[in-house]
Tab-separated table of C-alpha atoms in Angstrom:
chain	number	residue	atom	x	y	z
A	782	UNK	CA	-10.797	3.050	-26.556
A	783	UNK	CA	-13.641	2.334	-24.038
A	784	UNK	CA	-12.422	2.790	-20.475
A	785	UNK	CA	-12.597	-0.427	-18.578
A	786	UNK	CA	-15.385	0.113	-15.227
A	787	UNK	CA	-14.275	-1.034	-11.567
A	788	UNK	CA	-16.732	-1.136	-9.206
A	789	UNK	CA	-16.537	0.188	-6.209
A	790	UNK	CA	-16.764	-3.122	-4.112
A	791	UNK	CA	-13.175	-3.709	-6.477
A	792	UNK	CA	-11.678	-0.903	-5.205
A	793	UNK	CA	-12.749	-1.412	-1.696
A	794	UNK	CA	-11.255	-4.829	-1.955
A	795	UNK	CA	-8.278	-4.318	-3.891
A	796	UNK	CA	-6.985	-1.448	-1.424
A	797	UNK	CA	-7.811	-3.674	1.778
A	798	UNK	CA	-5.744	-6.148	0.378
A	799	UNK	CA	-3.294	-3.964	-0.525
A	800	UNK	CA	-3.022	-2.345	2.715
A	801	UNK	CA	-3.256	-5.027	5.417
A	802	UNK	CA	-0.878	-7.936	3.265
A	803	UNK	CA	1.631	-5.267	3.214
A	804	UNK	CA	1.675	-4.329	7.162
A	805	UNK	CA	1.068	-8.170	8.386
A	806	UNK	CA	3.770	-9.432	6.323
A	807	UNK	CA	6.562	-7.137	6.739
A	808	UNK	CA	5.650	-3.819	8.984
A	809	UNK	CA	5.136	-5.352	12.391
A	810	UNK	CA	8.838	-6.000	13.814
A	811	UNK	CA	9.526	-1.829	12.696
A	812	UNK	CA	6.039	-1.163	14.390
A	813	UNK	CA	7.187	-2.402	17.735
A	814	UNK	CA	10.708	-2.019	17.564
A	815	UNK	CA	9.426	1.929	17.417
A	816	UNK	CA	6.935	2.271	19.685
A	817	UNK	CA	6.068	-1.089	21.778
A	818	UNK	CA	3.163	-0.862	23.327
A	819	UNK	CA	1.966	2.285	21.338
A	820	UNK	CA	2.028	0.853	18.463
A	821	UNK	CA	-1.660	0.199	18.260
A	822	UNK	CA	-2.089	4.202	18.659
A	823	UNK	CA	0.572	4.773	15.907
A	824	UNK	CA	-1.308	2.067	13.851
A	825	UNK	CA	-4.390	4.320	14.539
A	826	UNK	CA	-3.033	7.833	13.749
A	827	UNK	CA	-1.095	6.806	10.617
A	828	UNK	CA	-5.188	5.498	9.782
A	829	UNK	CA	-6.485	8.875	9.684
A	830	UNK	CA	-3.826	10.529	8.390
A	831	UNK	CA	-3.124	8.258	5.210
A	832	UNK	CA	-7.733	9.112	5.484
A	833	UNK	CA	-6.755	12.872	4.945
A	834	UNK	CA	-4.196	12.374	2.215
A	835	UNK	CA	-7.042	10.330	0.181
A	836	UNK	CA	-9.999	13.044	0.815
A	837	UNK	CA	-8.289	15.529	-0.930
A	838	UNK	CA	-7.182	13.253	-3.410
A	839	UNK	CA	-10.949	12.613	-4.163
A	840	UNK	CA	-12.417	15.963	-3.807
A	841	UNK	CA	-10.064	16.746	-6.690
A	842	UNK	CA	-10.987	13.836	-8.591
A	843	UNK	CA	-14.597	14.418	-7.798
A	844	UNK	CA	-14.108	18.017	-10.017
A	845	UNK	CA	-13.355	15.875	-13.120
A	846	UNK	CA	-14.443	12.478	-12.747
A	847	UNK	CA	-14.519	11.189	-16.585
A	848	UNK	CA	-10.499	12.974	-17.385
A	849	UNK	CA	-7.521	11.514	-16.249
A	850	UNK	CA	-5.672	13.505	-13.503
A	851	UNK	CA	-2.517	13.267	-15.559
A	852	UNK	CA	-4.104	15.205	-18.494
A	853	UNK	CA	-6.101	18.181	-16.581
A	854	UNK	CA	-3.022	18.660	-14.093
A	855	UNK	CA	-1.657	21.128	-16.546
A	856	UNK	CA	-4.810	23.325	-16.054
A	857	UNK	CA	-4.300	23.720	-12.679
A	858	UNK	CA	-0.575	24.285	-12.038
A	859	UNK	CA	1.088	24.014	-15.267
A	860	UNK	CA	2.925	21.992	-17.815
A	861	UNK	CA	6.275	22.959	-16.117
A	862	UNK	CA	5.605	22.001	-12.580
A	863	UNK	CA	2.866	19.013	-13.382
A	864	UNK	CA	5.140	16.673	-15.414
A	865	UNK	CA	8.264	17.135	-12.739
A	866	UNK	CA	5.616	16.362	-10.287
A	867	UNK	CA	4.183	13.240	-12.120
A	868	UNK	CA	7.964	12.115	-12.349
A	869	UNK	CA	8.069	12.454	-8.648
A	870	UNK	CA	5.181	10.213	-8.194
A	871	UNK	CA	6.410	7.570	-10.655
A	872	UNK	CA	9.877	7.493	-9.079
A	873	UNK	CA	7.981	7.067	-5.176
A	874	UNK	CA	5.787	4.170	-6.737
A	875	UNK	CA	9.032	2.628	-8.114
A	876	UNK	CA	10.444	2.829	-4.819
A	877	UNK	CA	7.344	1.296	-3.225
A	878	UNK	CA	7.619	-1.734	-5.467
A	879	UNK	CA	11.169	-2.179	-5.558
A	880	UNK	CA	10.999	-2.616	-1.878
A	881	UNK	CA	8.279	-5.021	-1.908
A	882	UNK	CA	9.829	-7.245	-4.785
A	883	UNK	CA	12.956	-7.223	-1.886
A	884	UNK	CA	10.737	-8.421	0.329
A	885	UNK	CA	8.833	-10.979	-1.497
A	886	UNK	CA	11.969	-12.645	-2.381
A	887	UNK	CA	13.686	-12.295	0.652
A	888	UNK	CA	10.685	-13.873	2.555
A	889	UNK	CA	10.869	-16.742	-0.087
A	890	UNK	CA	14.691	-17.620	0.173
A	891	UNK	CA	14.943	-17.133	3.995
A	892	UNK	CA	12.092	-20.139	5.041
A	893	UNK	CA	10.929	-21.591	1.614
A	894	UNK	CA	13.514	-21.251	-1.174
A	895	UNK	CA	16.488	-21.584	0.600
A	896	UNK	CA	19.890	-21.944	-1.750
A	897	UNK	CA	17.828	-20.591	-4.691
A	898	UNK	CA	19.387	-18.153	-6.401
A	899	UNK	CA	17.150	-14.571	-5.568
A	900	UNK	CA	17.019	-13.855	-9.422
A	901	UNK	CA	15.582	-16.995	-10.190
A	902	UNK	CA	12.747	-15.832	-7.466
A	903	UNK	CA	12.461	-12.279	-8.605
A	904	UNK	CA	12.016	-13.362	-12.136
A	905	UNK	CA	9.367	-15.874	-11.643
A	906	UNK	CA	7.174	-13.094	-9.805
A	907	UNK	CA	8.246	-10.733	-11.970
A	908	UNK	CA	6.134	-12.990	-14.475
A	909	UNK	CA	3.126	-12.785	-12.655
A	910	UNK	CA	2.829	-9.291	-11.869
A	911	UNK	CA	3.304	-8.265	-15.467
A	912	UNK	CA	0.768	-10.586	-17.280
A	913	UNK	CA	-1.846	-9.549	-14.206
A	914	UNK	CA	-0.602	-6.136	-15.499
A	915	UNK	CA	-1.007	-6.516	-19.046
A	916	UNK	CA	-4.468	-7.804	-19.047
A	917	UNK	CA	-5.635	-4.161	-18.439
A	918	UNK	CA	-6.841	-2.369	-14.934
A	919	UNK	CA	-10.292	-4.934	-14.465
A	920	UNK	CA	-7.681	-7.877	-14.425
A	921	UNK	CA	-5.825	-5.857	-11.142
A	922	UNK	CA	-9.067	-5.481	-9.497
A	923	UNK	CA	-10.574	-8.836	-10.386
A	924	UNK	CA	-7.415	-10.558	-9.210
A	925	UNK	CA	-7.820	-8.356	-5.665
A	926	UNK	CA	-11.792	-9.352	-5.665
A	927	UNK	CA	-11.240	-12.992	-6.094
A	928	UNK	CA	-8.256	-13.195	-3.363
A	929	UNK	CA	-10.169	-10.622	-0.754
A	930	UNK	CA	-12.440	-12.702	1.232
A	931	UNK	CA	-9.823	-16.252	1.144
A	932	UNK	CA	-6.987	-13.672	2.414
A	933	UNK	CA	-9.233	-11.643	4.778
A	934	UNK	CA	-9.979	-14.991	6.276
A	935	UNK	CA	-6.525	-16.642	7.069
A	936	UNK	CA	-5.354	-13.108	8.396
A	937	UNK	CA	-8.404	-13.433	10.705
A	938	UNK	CA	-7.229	-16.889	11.375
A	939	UNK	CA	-4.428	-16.799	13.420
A	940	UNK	CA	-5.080	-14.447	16.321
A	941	UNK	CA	-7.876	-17.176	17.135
A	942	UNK	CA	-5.831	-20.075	16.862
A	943	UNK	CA	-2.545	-18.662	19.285
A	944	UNK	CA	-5.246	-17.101	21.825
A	945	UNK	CA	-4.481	-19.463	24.799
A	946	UNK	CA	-1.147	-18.680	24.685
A	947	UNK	CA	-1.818	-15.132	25.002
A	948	UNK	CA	-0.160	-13.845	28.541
A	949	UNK	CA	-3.665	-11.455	29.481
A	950	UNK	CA	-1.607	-9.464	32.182
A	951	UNK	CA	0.349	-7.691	29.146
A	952	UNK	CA	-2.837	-6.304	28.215
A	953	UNK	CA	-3.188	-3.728	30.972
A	954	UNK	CA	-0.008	-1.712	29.469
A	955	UNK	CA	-1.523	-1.996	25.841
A	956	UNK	CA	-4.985	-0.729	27.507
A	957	UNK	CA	-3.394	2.417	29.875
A	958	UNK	CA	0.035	3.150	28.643
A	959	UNK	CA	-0.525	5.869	26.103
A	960	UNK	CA	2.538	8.240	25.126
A	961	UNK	CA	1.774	10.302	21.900
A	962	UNK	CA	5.917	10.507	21.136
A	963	UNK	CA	6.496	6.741	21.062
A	964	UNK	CA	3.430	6.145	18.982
A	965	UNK	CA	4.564	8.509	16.298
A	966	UNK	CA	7.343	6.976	14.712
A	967	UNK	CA	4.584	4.000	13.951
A	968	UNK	CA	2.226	6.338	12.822
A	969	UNK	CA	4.596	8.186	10.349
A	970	UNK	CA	5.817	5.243	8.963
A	971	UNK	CA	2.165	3.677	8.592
A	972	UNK	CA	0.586	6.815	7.334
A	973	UNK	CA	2.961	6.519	4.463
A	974	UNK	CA	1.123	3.262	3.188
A	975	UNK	CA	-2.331	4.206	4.301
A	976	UNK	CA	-1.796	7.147	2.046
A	977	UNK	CA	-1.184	5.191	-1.009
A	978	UNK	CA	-5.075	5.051	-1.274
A	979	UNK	CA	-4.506	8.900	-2.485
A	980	UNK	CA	-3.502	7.304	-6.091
A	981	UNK	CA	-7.184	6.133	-6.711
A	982	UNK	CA	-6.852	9.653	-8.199
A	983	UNK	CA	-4.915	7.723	-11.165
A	984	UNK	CA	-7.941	5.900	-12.245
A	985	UNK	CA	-10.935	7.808	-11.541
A	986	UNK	CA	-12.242	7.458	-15.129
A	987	UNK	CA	-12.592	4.155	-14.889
A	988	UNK	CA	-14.791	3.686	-11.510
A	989	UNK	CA	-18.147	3.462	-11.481
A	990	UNK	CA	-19.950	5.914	-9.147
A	991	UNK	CA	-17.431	8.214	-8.462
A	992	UNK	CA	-19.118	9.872	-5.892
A	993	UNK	CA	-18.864	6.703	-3.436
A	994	UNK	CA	-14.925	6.331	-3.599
A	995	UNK	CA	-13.899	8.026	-0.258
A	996	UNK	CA	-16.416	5.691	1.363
A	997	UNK	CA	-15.057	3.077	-0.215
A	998	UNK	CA	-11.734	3.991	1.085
A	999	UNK	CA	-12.977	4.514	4.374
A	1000	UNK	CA	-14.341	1.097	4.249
A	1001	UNK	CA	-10.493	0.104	3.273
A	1002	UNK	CA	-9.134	1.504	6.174
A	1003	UNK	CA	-10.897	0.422	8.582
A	1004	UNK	CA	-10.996	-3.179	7.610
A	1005	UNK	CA	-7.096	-2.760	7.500
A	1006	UNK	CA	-6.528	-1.005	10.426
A	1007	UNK	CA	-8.192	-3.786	12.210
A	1008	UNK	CA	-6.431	-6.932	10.680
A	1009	UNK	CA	-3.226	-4.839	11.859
A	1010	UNK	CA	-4.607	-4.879	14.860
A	1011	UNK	CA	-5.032	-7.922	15.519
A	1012	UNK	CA	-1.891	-9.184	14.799
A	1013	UNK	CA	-0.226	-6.456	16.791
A	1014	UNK	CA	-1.939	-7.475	19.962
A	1015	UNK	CA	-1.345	-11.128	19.692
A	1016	UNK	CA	2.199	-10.370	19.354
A	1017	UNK	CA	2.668	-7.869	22.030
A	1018	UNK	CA	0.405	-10.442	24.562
A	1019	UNK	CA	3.118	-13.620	23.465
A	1020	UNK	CA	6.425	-12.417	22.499
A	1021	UNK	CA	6.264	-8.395	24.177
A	1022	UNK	CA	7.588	-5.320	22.327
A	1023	UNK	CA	11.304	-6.311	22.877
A	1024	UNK	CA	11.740	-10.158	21.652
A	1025	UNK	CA	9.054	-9.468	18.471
A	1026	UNK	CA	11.093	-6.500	17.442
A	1027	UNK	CA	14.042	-8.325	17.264
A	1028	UNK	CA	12.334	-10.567	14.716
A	1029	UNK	CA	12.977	-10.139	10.860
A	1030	UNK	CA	9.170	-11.717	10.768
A	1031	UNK	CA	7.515	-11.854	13.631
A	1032	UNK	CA	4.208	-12.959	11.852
A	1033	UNK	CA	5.525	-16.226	10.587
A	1034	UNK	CA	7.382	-16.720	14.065
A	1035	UNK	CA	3.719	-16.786	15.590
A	1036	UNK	CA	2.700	-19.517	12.871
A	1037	UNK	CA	5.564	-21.492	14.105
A	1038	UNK	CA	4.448	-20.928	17.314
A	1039	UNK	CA	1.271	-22.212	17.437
A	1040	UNK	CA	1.815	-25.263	15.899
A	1041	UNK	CA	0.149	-28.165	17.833
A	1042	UNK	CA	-0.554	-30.598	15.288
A	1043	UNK	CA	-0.470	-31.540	11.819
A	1044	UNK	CA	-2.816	-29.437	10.778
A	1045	UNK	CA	-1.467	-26.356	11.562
A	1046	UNK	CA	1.694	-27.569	10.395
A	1047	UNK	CA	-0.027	-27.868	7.322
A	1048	UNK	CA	-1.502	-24.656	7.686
A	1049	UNK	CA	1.521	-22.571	7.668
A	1050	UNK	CA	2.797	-22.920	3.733
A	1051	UNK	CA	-0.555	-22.394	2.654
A	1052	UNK	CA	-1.509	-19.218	4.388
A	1053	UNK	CA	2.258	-17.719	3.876
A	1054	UNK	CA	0.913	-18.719	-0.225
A	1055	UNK	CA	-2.184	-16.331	0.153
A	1056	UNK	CA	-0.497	-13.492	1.487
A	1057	UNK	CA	2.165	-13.864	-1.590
A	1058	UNK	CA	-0.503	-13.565	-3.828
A	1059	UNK	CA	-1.947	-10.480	-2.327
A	1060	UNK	CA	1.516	-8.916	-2.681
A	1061	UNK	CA	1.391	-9.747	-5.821
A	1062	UNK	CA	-2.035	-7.957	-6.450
A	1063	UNK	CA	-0.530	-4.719	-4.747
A	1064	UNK	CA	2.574	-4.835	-7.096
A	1065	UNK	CA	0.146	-5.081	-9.690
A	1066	UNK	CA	-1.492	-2.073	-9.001
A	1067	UNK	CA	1.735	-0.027	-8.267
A	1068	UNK	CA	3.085	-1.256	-11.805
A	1069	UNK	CA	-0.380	-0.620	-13.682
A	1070	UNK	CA	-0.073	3.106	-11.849
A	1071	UNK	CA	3.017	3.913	-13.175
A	1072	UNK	CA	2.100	2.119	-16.674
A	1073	UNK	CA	-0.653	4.481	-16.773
A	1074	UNK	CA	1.318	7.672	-16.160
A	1075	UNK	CA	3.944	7.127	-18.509
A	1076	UNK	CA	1.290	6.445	-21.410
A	1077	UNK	CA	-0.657	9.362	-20.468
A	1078	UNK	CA	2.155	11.859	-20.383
A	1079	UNK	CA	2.944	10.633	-23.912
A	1080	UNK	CA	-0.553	10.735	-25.157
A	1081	UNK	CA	-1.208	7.072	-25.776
A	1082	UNK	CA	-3.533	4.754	-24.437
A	1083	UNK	CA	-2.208	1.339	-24.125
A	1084	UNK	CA	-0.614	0.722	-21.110
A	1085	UNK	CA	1.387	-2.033	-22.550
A	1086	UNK	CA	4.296	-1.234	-23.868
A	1087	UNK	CA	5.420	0.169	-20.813
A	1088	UNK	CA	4.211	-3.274	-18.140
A	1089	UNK	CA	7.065	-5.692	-18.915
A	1090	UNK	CA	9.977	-2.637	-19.338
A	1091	UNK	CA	8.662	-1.326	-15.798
A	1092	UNK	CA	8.289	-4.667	-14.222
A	1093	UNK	CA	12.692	-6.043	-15.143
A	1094	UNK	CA	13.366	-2.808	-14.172
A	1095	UNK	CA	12.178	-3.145	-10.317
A	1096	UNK	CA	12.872	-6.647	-10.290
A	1097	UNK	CA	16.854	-5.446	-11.201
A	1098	UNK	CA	16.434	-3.138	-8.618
A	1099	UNK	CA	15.321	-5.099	-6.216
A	1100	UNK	CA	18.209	-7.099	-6.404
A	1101	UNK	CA	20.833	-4.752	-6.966
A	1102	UNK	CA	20.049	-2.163	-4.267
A	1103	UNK	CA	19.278	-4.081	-1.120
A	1104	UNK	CA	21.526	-6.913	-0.257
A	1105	UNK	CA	20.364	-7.765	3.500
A	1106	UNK	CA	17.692	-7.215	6.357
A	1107	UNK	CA	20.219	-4.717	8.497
A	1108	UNK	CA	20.157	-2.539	5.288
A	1109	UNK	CA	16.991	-2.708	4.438
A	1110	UNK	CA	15.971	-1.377	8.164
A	1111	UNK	CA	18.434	1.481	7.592
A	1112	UNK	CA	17.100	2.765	4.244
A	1113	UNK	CA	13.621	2.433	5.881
A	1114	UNK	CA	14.833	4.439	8.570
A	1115	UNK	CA	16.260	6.908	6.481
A	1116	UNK	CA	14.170	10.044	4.168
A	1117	UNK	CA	12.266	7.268	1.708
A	1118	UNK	CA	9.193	7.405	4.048
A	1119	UNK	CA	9.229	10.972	3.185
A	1120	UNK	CA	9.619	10.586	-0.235
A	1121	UNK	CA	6.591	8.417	-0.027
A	1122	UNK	CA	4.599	11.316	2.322
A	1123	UNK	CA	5.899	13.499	-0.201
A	1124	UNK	CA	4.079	12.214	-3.295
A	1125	UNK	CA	1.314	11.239	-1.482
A	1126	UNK	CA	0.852	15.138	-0.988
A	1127	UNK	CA	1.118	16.535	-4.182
A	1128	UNK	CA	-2.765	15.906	-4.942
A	1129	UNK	CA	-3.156	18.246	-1.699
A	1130	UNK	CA	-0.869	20.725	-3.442
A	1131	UNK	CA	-3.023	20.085	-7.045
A	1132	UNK	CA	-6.678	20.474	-4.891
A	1133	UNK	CA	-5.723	23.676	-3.301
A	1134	UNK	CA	-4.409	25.220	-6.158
A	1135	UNK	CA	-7.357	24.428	-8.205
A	1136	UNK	CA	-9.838	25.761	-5.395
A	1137	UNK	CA	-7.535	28.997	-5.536
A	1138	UNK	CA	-7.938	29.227	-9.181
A	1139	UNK	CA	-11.589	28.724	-8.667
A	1140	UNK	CA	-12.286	31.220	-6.241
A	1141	UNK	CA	-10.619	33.910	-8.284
A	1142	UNK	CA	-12.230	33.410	-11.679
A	1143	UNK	CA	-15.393	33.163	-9.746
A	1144	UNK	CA	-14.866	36.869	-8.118
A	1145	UNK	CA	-13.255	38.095	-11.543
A	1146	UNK	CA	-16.445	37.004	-13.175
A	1147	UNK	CA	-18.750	38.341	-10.637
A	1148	UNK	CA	-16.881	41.996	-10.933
A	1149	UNK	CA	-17.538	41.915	-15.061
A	1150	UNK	CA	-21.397	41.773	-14.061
């Protein structure tokens, strides 16, 4: 089968997306609850940490750009330890979309779908993810390019809009307060989702000039790192660090906010509707990743058999294993973010065995001369 290209303005796209939608949407009320005004330094930190966890992941890559990582892993450590560690990876992704079908849903019911029953909800995205899914990696990426630049924009959008309400004497403890503890438990919890750019590794074979993919993801980061930004700020200058923590979504609190006429009130449904369909790009990719895995480790090459299967089964989960906001904050509080750290490291673990390996067949070959 002829492997599908992405480009590397795709995956600089898709990633963006996948990043910032993510953080705006849901991450902002644990950011501050955390670490109030340092949550623009945690924001930063988790940044160039989830940066390291995707260098690696691309120097490896780099070493065997046309071979999927899932068949050359059991070169370098071993059919025994690679496949448990593949599992690991596929249960973390699961875990990752799971949560994010929880959320989707939840955000539906609580201000659009109210009374709706949540498995009527999960179902219909459930639908859309998979056929994105089905239609092969290109239709993932396409999806993200076609969305980037309309989504980019309304997440741009409403820092400008709320500005005069912005109280400017709050600014002087987001510019000189710095404490490296309080910032941490932002960046940990970030650095967790800034390192999902590490599973790029996934699909090297398909991306056109290889060689460009960690500037690509630098690119990525930095565009997300800012949108964050900028809807941290706003928040912290309007609400502070206490009343915006205490919000399930502060983000859509500020839409309300703002409202001074019609056409913001307008606004509002339609912007919430573009950063739905970015999740849904992200859950795309999550589902194609683990598609991908699970075909690979069984030696075939059609992803789909595996979309629709993968795609009930986090959409049951989703609604079976969280039931409510107060438990959702305590299992995020709890050891998933280092599950997610966790599997995000293993292509550190894979890199520095292989450079190991490397170095010693290198010396053992220069003593036979």
């Amino acid at each position: 089968m002829e492997l599908q290209s992405v480009t590397q303005g795709q995956l600089f796209k898709l990633f963006a997306l996948h990043l910032f939608s993510t953080m705006v949407a849901f991450m902002l009320g644990i950011m501050l609850q955390s670490s109030g005004y340092n949550a623009p330094l945690g924001v930063l930190t988790g940044a160039l940490l989830g940066l390291a966890y995707a260098y690696f992941a691309c120097k490896l890559g780099l070493r065997r750009p046309d071979r999927f990582f899932i068949e050359y892993g059991p070169e370098i450590v071993g059919r025994w330890l690679h496949y448990p560690l593949l599992l690991f990876i596929v249960l973390s992704n699961l875990l990752i979309a799971i949560i994010n079908f929880w959320e989707l849903q939840d955000v539906m019911i609580q201000f659009y779908l109210i009374s709706t029953p949540p498995w009527a909800v999960v179902s219909i995205c459930c639908l859309c993810v998979a056929y994105t899914v089905r239609f092969g990696v290109k239709s993932v990426f396409r999806a993200a390019e076609g969305l980037f630049f309309v989504s980019l924009l309304s997440f741009l959008l409403i820092p400008f809009v709320v500005s005069e309400n912005f109280n400017w004497f709050s600014m002087r403890g987001i510019a000189t307060y710095f404490n490296v503890r309080e910032a941490w438990p932002t960046a940990y919890y970030t650095s967790s989702v800034f390192g999902e750019m590490s599973f790029a590794l996934f699909i090297f074979p398909y991306l056109t000039s290889p060689g460009k993919t960690f500037r690509s993801l630098i690119a990525s980061t930095l565009v997300a790192a800012a949108v964050v930004l900028l809807h941290i700020v706003p928040l912290l200058l309007i609400f502070g660090p206490e009343l915006s923590s205490n919000l399930n979504y502060p983000e859509l609190e500020l839409l309300r906010f703002m409202r001074s006429g019609s056409f913001l009130e307008t606004l509002d449904p339609a912007l919430i509707a573009l950063w739905l369909i970015s999740l849904f790009v992200k859950l795309a990719f999550i589902v194609y990743v683990i598609a991908l895995i699970l075909a690979r480790s069984l030696r075939l090459k059609d992803t789909k058999p595996f979309v629709f299967p993968i795609t009930v089964f986090i959409a049951v989960c989703s609604l079976v294993i969280v039931k409510s906001d107060t438990q959702f904050r305590s299992m995020i509080g709890g050891g998933i973010l280092t599950v997610f750290w966790i599997s995000e490291l293993i292509p550190i673990v894979y890199y520095l065995v292989d450079t190991l390996r490397r170095s010693w067949s290198q010396r053992k070959e220069a003593a036979s001369e």
